[in-house]
Amino acid sequence: MSSLVCRSTSVISTSLLTLPLLRLAASARSVQPCAQRQPQPQQARQASGLAAVRRFSASFTLSRKVAPTEAAHINEVRKTIANEFALIKDAYQSPKHPVVLAHGLLGFAELKLAGSYLPSIHYWRGIQEALTAQGAEVITASVPPSGSIEKRAAKLAQDIEAQAQGKSVNVVAHSMGGLDARYMISQLRPKGVDVKSLVTIGTPHHGSAFADYLIDELGPDYLPQVYKAWERVTGWEPSAFSQLTQKYMAEHFNPATPDDPNVQYFSYGAMVNGKPPLLSMFRISHKLIEEREGPNDGLVSVESSQWGTYKGTLTGVNHLDLINWTNRIRSNLQKLMGHPPSFNAVAFYLGIGDMLAKEGL
């Protein structure tokens, strides 16, 4: 069990994002195995359900910023969304079709570090429970953490087909999960999967300058070494990283992955206000992306996150905040300093469900 805990905790500590590759890049010549390192249309449910939902809430700030783009199919909606998701409302409508939660790079549905010895970790922290409590049917998919878009999309299709059992679905995807869903809809077109809508959140539809930076910095000489080290430490293939570059998205993925006219596409972006805190894991990546692409959430720029009907930009939110992995210490300190929450992550996803219901989805 100790080796399992060692390997899993090392993955979690650097998981969910491309930052682990930066760590490996910094130590490309001296990566060691883990053992050698120290130690979720109808009215919402009753108030009792809402009380349960509130237990999973988290705080953020929301507003709208539109970035220019050359993609003709991107709709720029010039509006401001302020405080709309600050609090959980008394009632929400739930979509008539099941909601599929598709995780991003290095993600998972539920992770158990040591069987029943430690509590399991959920990628969609409190979100699945909240949507379920409000009457939505929720499906969580689990795809290869850092596998290629093609392999992740195939597994996404398998999970949906197995759990939806012929029902049409709405896919809500975070980060790379949006690319998996787009590929599944456009290229795979699985017979057992009928997608009515795709909502992407912080998805790098046009790539990430940070991914380009990592690949360029490593160079052809060290990339194979880093990839081998990644597989050795995590047990996962590293095909995803090179597919997240701006070059790959512009020259390969987007031209080959047209939208399905029968699917409604929505997207949200996010941006950090000012500089990330000194100890933030996004300190370096945020600065680099800001210099090359503009406002971003630490890994994905506002511009890159736009696809289909762009609904708005979450401000003061980083890439992990988008899935309710907010810094609780930071949040509590803000409350003590008289800054009440202006955005609630759970309310945001309940709002997405409500939006889908009003769209007849």
CSV table of C-alpha atoms in Angstrom, one decimal, residues 29 80 250:
chain,number,residue,atom,x,y,z
A,29,ARG,CA,18.3,15.2,-16.5
A,80,THR,CA,-21.0,41.7,-18.3
A,250,ALA,CA,-4.4,25.7,-35.6
